[in-house]
Amino acid sequence: MSTVLVTGGSGYIGSHTVISLSENGYDVVIVDNLSNSKMEVLNRLEKITGKRFKFYNIDCCDTDALRKVFEENKIDSVIHFAGLKAVGESVKIPLDYYSNNIGSLISVCRLMSEFNVNNIVFSSSATVYGSSEDVPFTEESPLGVCTNPYGWTKWMIEQILRDYAKADPSKKVCLLRYFNPVGAHESGLLGEDPRGIPNNLFPYISKVAGGTLDCLTVFGDDYDTPDGTCLRDYIHVVDLAQGHVKALKFLDKTEDSVSVFNLGTGKGTSVLEALNAFEKACGHEIKHVIGPRRSGDIAVCYASTAKAEEVLGFKAQYGIDEMCSSCWKWQTMNPEGLKD
Ligand code: NAD
Ligand code: WQD
């Protein structure tokens, strides 16, 4: 059985990916420092899969601590999710973002070299692309000038991984550029569990729908889009998880040292469309007001999915209705999120 080290594996996307890996016959070792996730995720994973995954509470930047994981387990490949991801926070504490996101990646790569682990899948982001004029973004679209330190860490890590693979021909890298991951596991046992007031649309809508927050502010309705609100490519987290399994299988057979894939649906959904779909899922109106634009937002962002479809055989199965209904189930079953 092939063993995958999943860093950040108790986080939102990581935990859903652990399920897909397990369903596809992989053995999983999770490393997470719980800076943005909770131990309870391990219990939930056990309920869903019937397995208790090996878990290390380790900061990936701590190379010596992380070495223990490579010594104690025969790791065959790595999926590196561990990182900080809040755009606004990254503007306030840029050094923390650069040191955590880049430091953890370098530490993982050093240990991959030391222990002859060759394949790594990295969580990149559509945030590395340029302006809305280029949509749909293909993997060849020009990389943009990032508007925040978080985005730059993704941009820089992509470059670091290219250099790493160039210097050592045994290494194979898969950069997955996610669009907007949303939704939750169908069981309602796992989902996005942000600390504090959410920054992202879906967790915010969920909390207004559930009554924990009062009102959604729609950030601008004067964009050059059909209803004036921004378009995004929302992708169900369960589809996204499946994309990682496809990426691992692809790395086993490809000769290319670096491969890049968009993971999205190829479809743009406006803020108001998302809100309407959520109202349908929860069965009641969701209070909202139109506010000013949020700084840094681009009008339109969606993926070209052709390459992922042709080369990885990846095609998202779920649409916006399933994204909303799974979010709502997660919200109603866990109104206060998971316990620490
Ligand atoms: P998340 O915060 O839920 O998961 C990240 C996990 O990494 C958390 O459990 C956190 O505790 C852990 N972590 C952070 N720094 C660590 C470190 N130094 N050592 C060990 N563990 C550490 O976020 P997510 O939404 O699941 O995102 C996973 C990855 O995907 C991140 O790299 C993120 O930047 C990237 N990504 C996310 C989105 C999105 O919208 N959610 C979009 C594109 C890319
Ligand atoms: C979606 C739309 C907002 C909240 C972010 C990161 C990106 C990637 C995915 C990691 C936008 C609008 C939001 C609210 C609103 N993450 N909105 N009211 O900004 O597309 O992408 O997550 O890589 O890097 O930037 O996602 O969910 O924040 O916003 O109107 O209260 O919803 O303006 O149009 P975004 P989001």
PDB file of N, CA and C in Angstrom, residues 63-131:
ATOM      1  N   THR A  63      12.100  21.328  10.964  1.00  0.00           N
ATOM      2  CA  THR A  63      12.612  20.214  10.152  1.00  0.00           C
ATOM      3  C   THR A  63      12.993  19.019  11.029  1.00  0.00           C
ATOM      4  N   ASP A  64      13.577  19.290  12.178  1.00  0.00           N
ATOM      5  CA  ASP A  64      13.995  18.168  13.032  1.00  0.00           C
ATOM      6  C   ASP A  64      12.790  17.385  13.547  1.00  0.00           C
ATOM      7  N   ALA A  65      11.756  18.101  13.948  1.00  0.00           N
ATOM      8  CA  ALA A  65      10.549  17.412  14.422  1.00  0.00           C
ATOM      9  C   ALA A  65       9.910  16.620  13.279  1.00  0.00           C
ATOM     10  N   LEU A  66       9.900  17.228  12.112  1.00  0.00           N
ATOM     11  CA  LEU A  66       9.261  16.578  10.958  1.00  0.00           C
ATOM     12  C   LEU A  66      10.062  15.354  10.487  1.00  0.00           C
ATOM     13  N   ARG A  67      11.377  15.401  10.732  1.00  0.00           N
ATOM     14  CA  ARG A  67      12.231  14.267  10.333  1.00  0.00           C
ATOM     15  C   ARG A  67      11.739  12.965  10.965  1.00  0.00           C
ATOM     16  N   LYS A  68      11.262  13.086  12.207  1.00  0.00           N
ATOM     17  CA  LYS A  68      10.762  11.914  12.926  1.00  0.00           C
ATOM     18  C   LYS A  68       9.662  11.198  12.125  1.00  0.00           C
ATOM     19  N   VAL A  69       8.833  11.985  11.464  1.00  0.00           N
ATOM     20  CA  VAL A  69       7.720  11.407  10.685  1.00  0.00           C
ATOM     21  C   VAL A  69       8.271  10.577   9.519  1.00  0.00           C
ATOM     22  N   PHE A  70       9.322  11.100   8.892  1.00  0.00           N
ATOM     23  CA  PHE A  70       9.931  10.373   7.767  1.00  0.00           C
ATOM     24  C   PHE A  70      10.694   9.150   8.275  1.00  0.00           C
ATOM     25  N   GLU A  71      11.243   9.248   9.476  1.00  0.00           N
ATOM     26  CA  GLU A  71      11.970   8.091  10.041  1.00  0.00           C
ATOM     27  C   GLU A  71      11.003   6.984  10.441  1.00  0.00           C
ATOM     28  N   GLU A  72       9.871   7.385  10.988  1.00  0.00           N
ATOM     29  CA  GLU A  72       8.940   6.380  11.531  1.00  0.00           C
ATOM     30  C   GLU A  72       7.985   5.794  10.497  1.00  0.00           C
ATOM     31  N   ASN A  73       7.922   6.419   9.328  1.00  0.00           N
ATOM     32  CA  ASN A  73       6.982   5.945   8.304  1.00  0.00           C
ATOM     33  C   ASN A  73       7.697   5.865   6.966  1.00  0.00           C
ATOM     34  N   LYS A  74       7.330   4.889   6.173  1.00  0.00           N
ATOM     35  CA  LYS A  74       7.905   4.823   4.809  1.00  0.00           C
ATOM     36  C   LYS A  74       6.970   5.650   3.914  1.00  0.00           C
ATOM     37  N   ILE A  75       7.354   6.922   3.730  1.00  0.00           N
ATOM     38  CA  ILE A  75       6.511   7.847   2.954  1.00  0.00           C
ATOM     39  C   ILE A  75       6.800   7.659   1.462  1.00  0.00           C
ATOM     40  N   ASP A  76       5.743   7.512   0.663  1.00  0.00           N
ATOM     41  CA  ASP A  76       5.926   7.350  -0.784  1.00  0.00           C
ATOM     42  C   ASP A  76       5.716   8.662  -1.535  1.00  0.00           C
ATOM     43  N   SER A  77       4.833   9.501  -1.033  1.00  0.00           N
ATOM     44  CA  SER A  77       4.612  10.789  -1.687  1.00  0.00           C
ATOM     45  C   SER A  77       4.014  11.780  -0.682  1.00  0.00           C
ATOM     46  N   VAL A  78       4.028  13.044  -1.067  1.00  0.00           N
ATOM     47  CA  VAL A  78       3.572  14.101  -0.148  1.00  0.00           C
ATOM     48  C   VAL A  78       2.492  14.944  -0.827  1.00  0.00           C
ATOM     49  N   ILE A  79       1.445  15.252  -0.082  1.00  0.00           N
ATOM     50  CA  ILE A  79       0.533  16.332  -0.501  1.00  0.00           C
ATOM     51  C   ILE A  79       0.682  17.429   0.542  1.00  0.00           C
ATOM     52  N   HIS A  80       1.126  18.581   0.076  1.00  0.00           N
ATOM     53  CA  HIS A  80       1.465  19.654   1.021  1.00  0.00           C
ATOM     54  C   HIS A  80       0.369  20.725   1.045  1.00  0.00           C
ATOM     55  N   PHE A  81      -0.493  20.619   2.063  1.00  0.00           N
ATOM     56  CA  PHE A  81      -1.552  21.612   2.267  1.00  0.00           C
ATOM     57  C   PHE A  81      -1.157  22.638   3.324  1.00  0.00           C
ATOM     58  N   ALA A  82      -0.241  22.269   4.214  1.00  0.00           N
ATOM     59  CA  ALA A  82       0.014  23.098   5.402  1.00  0.00           C
ATOM     60  C   ALA A  82       0.397  24.520   5.000  1.00  0.00           C
ATOM     61  N   GLY A  83      -0.348  25.482   5.498  1.00  0.00           N
ATOM     62  CA  GLY A  83      -0.045  26.871   5.203  1.00  0.00           C
ATOM     63  C   GLY A  83      -1.114  27.759   5.793  1.00  0.00           C
ATOM     64  N   LEU A  84      -0.767  29.036   5.907  1.00  0.00           N
ATOM     65  CA  LEU A  84      -1.755  30.028   6.346  1.00  0.00           C
ATOM     66  C   LEU A  84      -2.428  30.574   5.102  1.00  0.00           C
ATOM     67  N   LYS A  85      -3.725  30.906   5.205  1.00  0.00           N
ATOM     68  CA  LYS A  85      -4.455  31.192   3.961  1.00  0.00           C
ATOM     69  C   LYS A  85      -5.358  32.419   3.981  1.00  0.00           C
ATOM     70  N   ALA A  86      -5.327  33.204   5.045  1.00  0.00           N
ATOM     71  CA  ALA A  86      -6.256  34.346   5.096  1.00  0.00           C
ATOM     72  C   ALA A  86      -5.626  35.573   4.431  1.00  0.00           C
ATOM     73  N   VAL A  87      -6.236  35.970   3.320  1.00  0.00           N
ATOM     74  CA  VAL A  87      -5.675  37.052   2.507  1.00  0.00           C
ATOM     75  C   VAL A  87      -5.469  38.335   3.328  1.00  0.00           C
ATOM     76  N   GLY A  88      -6.515  38.780   4.029  1.00  0.00           N
ATOM     77  CA  GLY A  88      -6.451  40.036   4.789  1.00  0.00           C
ATOM     78  C   GLY A  88      -5.399  39.972   5.889  1.00  0.00           C
ATOM     79  N   GLU A  89      -5.364  38.838   6.586  1.00  0.00           N
ATOM     80  CA  GLU A  89      -4.386  38.668   7.663  1.00  0.00           C
ATOM     81  C   GLU A  89      -2.959  38.729   7.106  1.00  0.00           C
ATOM     82  N   SER A  90      -2.784  38.207   5.890  1.00  0.00           N
ATOM     83  CA  SER A  90      -1.433  38.171   5.310  1.00  0.00           C
ATOM     84  C   SER A  90      -0.894  39.578   5.047  1.00  0.00           C
ATOM     85  N   VAL A  91      -1.819  40.529   4.852  1.00  0.00           N
ATOM     86  CA  VAL A  91      -1.395  41.916   4.643  1.00  0.00           C
ATOM     87  C   VAL A  91      -0.912  42.507   5.969  1.00  0.00           C
ATOM     88  N   LYS A  92      -1.535  42.045   7.077  1.00  0.00           N
ATOM     89  CA  LYS A  92      -1.187  42.595   8.399  1.00  0.00           C
ATOM     90  C   LYS A  92       0.061  41.955   8.974  1.00  0.00           C
ATOM     91  N   ILE A  93       0.236  40.652   8.728  1.00  0.00           N
ATOM     92  CA  ILE A  93       1.405  39.958   9.296  1.00  0.00           C
ATOM     93  C   ILE A  93       2.158  39.195   8.185  1.00  0.00           C
ATOM     94  N   PRO A  94       2.712  39.983   7.244  1.00  0.00           N
ATOM     95  CA  PRO A  94       3.330  39.338   6.067  1.00  0.00           C
ATOM     96  C   PRO A  94       4.476  38.405   6.428  1.00  0.00           C
ATOM     97  N   LEU A  95       5.271  38.786   7.437  1.00  0.00           N
ATOM     98  CA  LEU A  95       6.445  37.947   7.736  1.00  0.00           C
ATOM     99  C   LEU A  95       6.016  36.564   8.210  1.00  0.00           C
ATOM    100  N   ASP A  96       4.926  36.517   8.979  1.00  0.00           N
ATOM    101  CA  ASP A  96       4.414  35.211   9.433  1.00  0.00           C
ATOM    102  C   ASP A  96       4.004  34.354   8.237  1.00  0.00           C
ATOM    103  N   TYR A  97       3.387  35.013   7.262  1.00  0.00           N
ATOM    104  CA  TYR A  97       2.950  34.257   6.073  1.00  0.00           C
ATOM    105  C   TYR A  97       4.145  33.754   5.268  1.00  0.00           C
ATOM    106  N   TYR A  98       5.115  34.656   5.040  1.00  0.00           N
ATOM    107  CA  TYR A  98       6.283  34.212   4.262  1.00  0.00           C
ATOM    108  C   TYR A  98       7.026  33.118   5.013  1.00  0.00           C
ATOM    109  N   SER A  99       7.232  33.310   6.318  1.00  0.00           N
ATOM    110  CA  SER A  99       8.056  32.320   7.021  1.00  0.00           C
ATOM    111  C   SER A  99       7.302  31.000   7.181  1.00  0.00           C
ATOM    112  N   ASN A 100       6.030  31.041   7.477  1.00  0.00           N
ATOM    113  CA  ASN A 100       5.296  29.778   7.659  1.00  0.00           C
ATOM    114  C   ASN A 100       5.110  29.042   6.323  1.00  0.00           C
ATOM    115  N   ASN A 101       4.608  29.753   5.320  1.00  0.00           N
ATOM    116  CA  ASN A 101       4.266  29.056   4.077  1.00  0.00           C
ATOM    117  C   ASN A 101       5.508  28.607   3.318  1.00  0.00           C
ATOM    118  N   ILE A 102       6.497  29.472   3.254  1.00  0.00           N
ATOM    119  CA  ILE A 102       7.695  29.111   2.503  1.00  0.00           C
ATOM    120  C   ILE A 102       8.575  28.196   3.360  1.00  0.00           C
ATOM    121  N   GLY A 103       8.661  28.524   4.663  1.00  0.00           N
ATOM    122  CA  GLY A 103       9.479  27.700   5.574  1.00  0.00           C
ATOM    123  C   GLY A 103       8.993  26.263   5.618  1.00  0.00           C
ATOM    124  N   SER A 104       7.698  26.053   5.688  1.00  0.00           N
ATOM    125  CA  SER A 104       7.188  24.677   5.784  1.00  0.00           C
ATOM    126  C   SER A 104       7.458  23.916   4.487  1.00  0.00           C
ATOM    127  N   LEU A 105       7.314  24.598   3.371  1.00  0.00           N
ATOM    128  CA  LEU A 105       7.552  23.936   2.071  1.00  0.00           C
ATOM    129  C   LEU A 105       9.023  23.513   1.955  1.00  0.00           C
ATOM    130  N   ILE A 106       9.925  24.417   2.342  1.00  0.00           N
ATOM    131  CA  ILE A 106      11.354  24.105   2.214  1.00  0.00           C
ATOM    132  C   ILE A 106      11.727  22.944   3.136  1.00  0.00           C
ATOM    133  N   SER A 107      11.164  22.960   4.311  1.00  0.00           N
ATOM    134  CA  SER A 107      11.433  21.889   5.262  1.00  0.00           C
ATOM    135  C   SER A 107      10.968  20.537   4.702  1.00  0.00           C
ATOM    136  N   VAL A 108       9.774  20.516   4.141  1.00  0.00           N
ATOM    137  CA  VAL A 108       9.242  19.277   3.550  1.00  0.00           C
ATOM    138  C   VAL A 108      10.150  18.810   2.404  1.00  0.00           C
ATOM    139  N   CYS A 109      10.552  19.742   1.552  1.00  0.00           N
ATOM    140  CA  CYS A 109      11.392  19.369   0.402  1.00  0.00           C
ATOM    141  C   CYS A 109      12.755  18.842   0.855  1.00  0.00           C
ATOM    142  N   ARG A 110      13.332  19.463   1.866  1.00  0.00           N
ATOM    143  CA  ARG A 110      14.634  18.979   2.367  1.00  0.00           C
ATOM    144  C   ARG A 110      14.511  17.531   2.817  1.00  0.00           C
ATOM    145  N   LEU A 111      13.426  17.227   3.512  1.00  0.00           N
ATOM    146  CA  LEU A 111      13.255  15.863   4.025  1.00  0.00           C
ATOM    147  C   LEU A 111      12.916  14.896   2.901  1.00  0.00           C
ATOM    148  N   MET A 112      12.198  15.370   1.893  1.00  0.00           N
ATOM    149  CA  MET A 112      11.953  14.504   0.729  1.00  0.00           C
ATOM    150  C   MET A 112      13.290  14.118   0.096  1.00  0.00           C
ATOM    151  N   SER A 113      14.213  15.061   0.018  1.00  0.00           N
ATOM    152  CA  SER A 113      15.535  14.755  -0.544  1.00  0.00           C
ATOM    153  C   SER A 113      16.272  13.765   0.346  1.00  0.00           C
ATOM    154  N   GLU A 114      16.242  14.024   1.651  1.00  0.00           N
ATOM    155  CA  GLU A 114      16.967  13.179   2.597  1.00  0.00           C
ATOM    156  C   GLU A 114      16.450  11.729   2.579  1.00  0.00           C
ATOM    157  N   PHE A 115      15.141  11.569   2.386  1.00  0.00           N
ATOM    158  CA  PHE A 115      14.534  10.230   2.475  1.00  0.00           C
ATOM    159  C   PHE A 115      14.100   9.679   1.111  1.00  0.00           C
ATOM    160  N   ASN A 116      14.620  10.282   0.054  1.00  0.00           N
ATOM    161  CA  ASN A 116      14.326   9.807  -1.312  1.00  0.00           C
ATOM    162  C   ASN A 116      12.828   9.671  -1.599  1.00  0.00           C
ATOM    163  N   VAL A 117      12.094  10.643  -1.170  1.00  0.00           N
ATOM    164  CA  VAL A 117      10.673  10.708  -1.536  1.00  0.00           C
ATOM    165  C   VAL A 117      10.596  11.644  -2.746  1.00  0.00           C
ATOM    166  N   ASN A 118       9.966  11.186  -3.825  1.00  0.00           N
ATOM    167  CA  ASN A 118      10.107  11.938  -5.072  1.00  0.00           C
ATOM    168  C   ASN A 118       8.910  12.780  -5.498  1.00  0.00           C
ATOM    169  N   ASN A 119       7.707  12.388  -5.102  1.00  0.00           N
ATOM    170  CA  ASN A 119       6.521  13.057  -5.669  1.00  0.00           C
ATOM    171  C   ASN A 119       5.839  13.971  -4.659  1.00  0.00           C
ATOM    172  N   ILE A 120       5.573  15.183  -5.115  1.00  0.00           N
ATOM    173  CA  ILE A 120       4.855  16.141  -4.245  1.00  0.00           C
ATOM    174  C   ILE A 120       3.740  16.848  -5.014  1.00  0.00           C
ATOM    175  N   VAL A 121       2.581  16.909  -4.372  1.00  0.00           N
ATOM    176  CA  VAL A 121       1.449  17.679  -4.894  1.00  0.00           C
ATOM    177  C   VAL A 121       1.335  18.909  -4.004  1.00  0.00           C
ATOM    178  N   PHE A 122       1.247  20.074  -4.629  1.00  0.00           N
ATOM    179  CA  PHE A 122       1.184  21.309  -3.846  1.00  0.00           C
ATOM    180  C   PHE A 122      -0.121  22.065  -4.088  1.00  0.00           C
ATOM    181  N   SER A 123      -0.686  22.584  -2.982  1.00  0.00           N
ATOM    182  CA  SER A 123      -1.913  23.393  -3.011  1.00  0.00           C
ATOM    183  C   SER A 123      -1.606  24.796  -3.465  1.00  0.00           C
ATOM    184  N   SER A 124      -1.696  25.039  -4.764  1.00  0.00           N
ATOM    185  CA  SER A 124      -1.550  26.420  -5.216  1.00  0.00           C
ATOM    186  C   SER A 124      -2.946  27.010  -5.393  1.00  0.00           C
ATOM    187  N   SER A 125      -3.006  28.149  -6.048  1.00  0.00           N
ATOM    188  CA  SER A 125      -4.264  28.884  -6.042  1.00  0.00           C
ATOM    189  C   SER A 125      -4.415  29.684  -7.326  1.00  0.00           C
ATOM    190  N   ALA A 126      -5.665  29.896  -7.717  1.00  0.00           N
ATOM    191  CA  ALA A 126      -5.956  30.750  -8.868  1.00  0.00           C
ATOM    192  C   ALA A 126      -5.501  32.180  -8.615  1.00  0.00           C
ATOM    193  N   THR A 127      -5.189  32.483  -7.375  1.00  0.00           N
ATOM    194  CA  THR A 127      -4.732  33.830  -7.029  1.00  0.00           C
ATOM    195  C   THR A 127      -3.422  34.199  -7.743  1.00  0.00           C
ATOM    196  N   VAL A 128      -2.692  33.193  -8.262  1.00  0.00           N
ATOM    197  CA  VAL A 128      -1.434  33.507  -8.964  1.00  0.00           C
ATOM    198  C   VAL A 128      -1.681  34.099 -10.351  1.00  0.00           C
ATOM    199  N   TYR A 129      -2.922  33.990 -10.861  1.00  0.00           N
ATOM    200  CA  TYR A 129      -3.190  34.524 -12.197  1.00  0.00           C
ATOM    201  C   TYR A 129      -3.376  36.034 -12.165  1.00  0.00           C
ATOM    202  N   GLY A 130      -3.354  36.587 -13.388  1.00  0.00           N
ATOM    203  CA  GLY A 130      -3.435  38.050 -13.508  1.00  0.00           C
ATOM    204  C   GLY A 130      -4.845  38.581 -13.469  1.00  0.00           C
ATOM    205  N   SER A 131      -5.164  39.458 -14.397  1.00  0.00           N
ATOM    206  CA  SER A 131      -6.422  40.186 -14.300  1.00  0.00           C
ATOM    207  C   SER A 131      -7.555  39.442 -14.999  1.00  0.00           C
TER     208      SER A 131
END
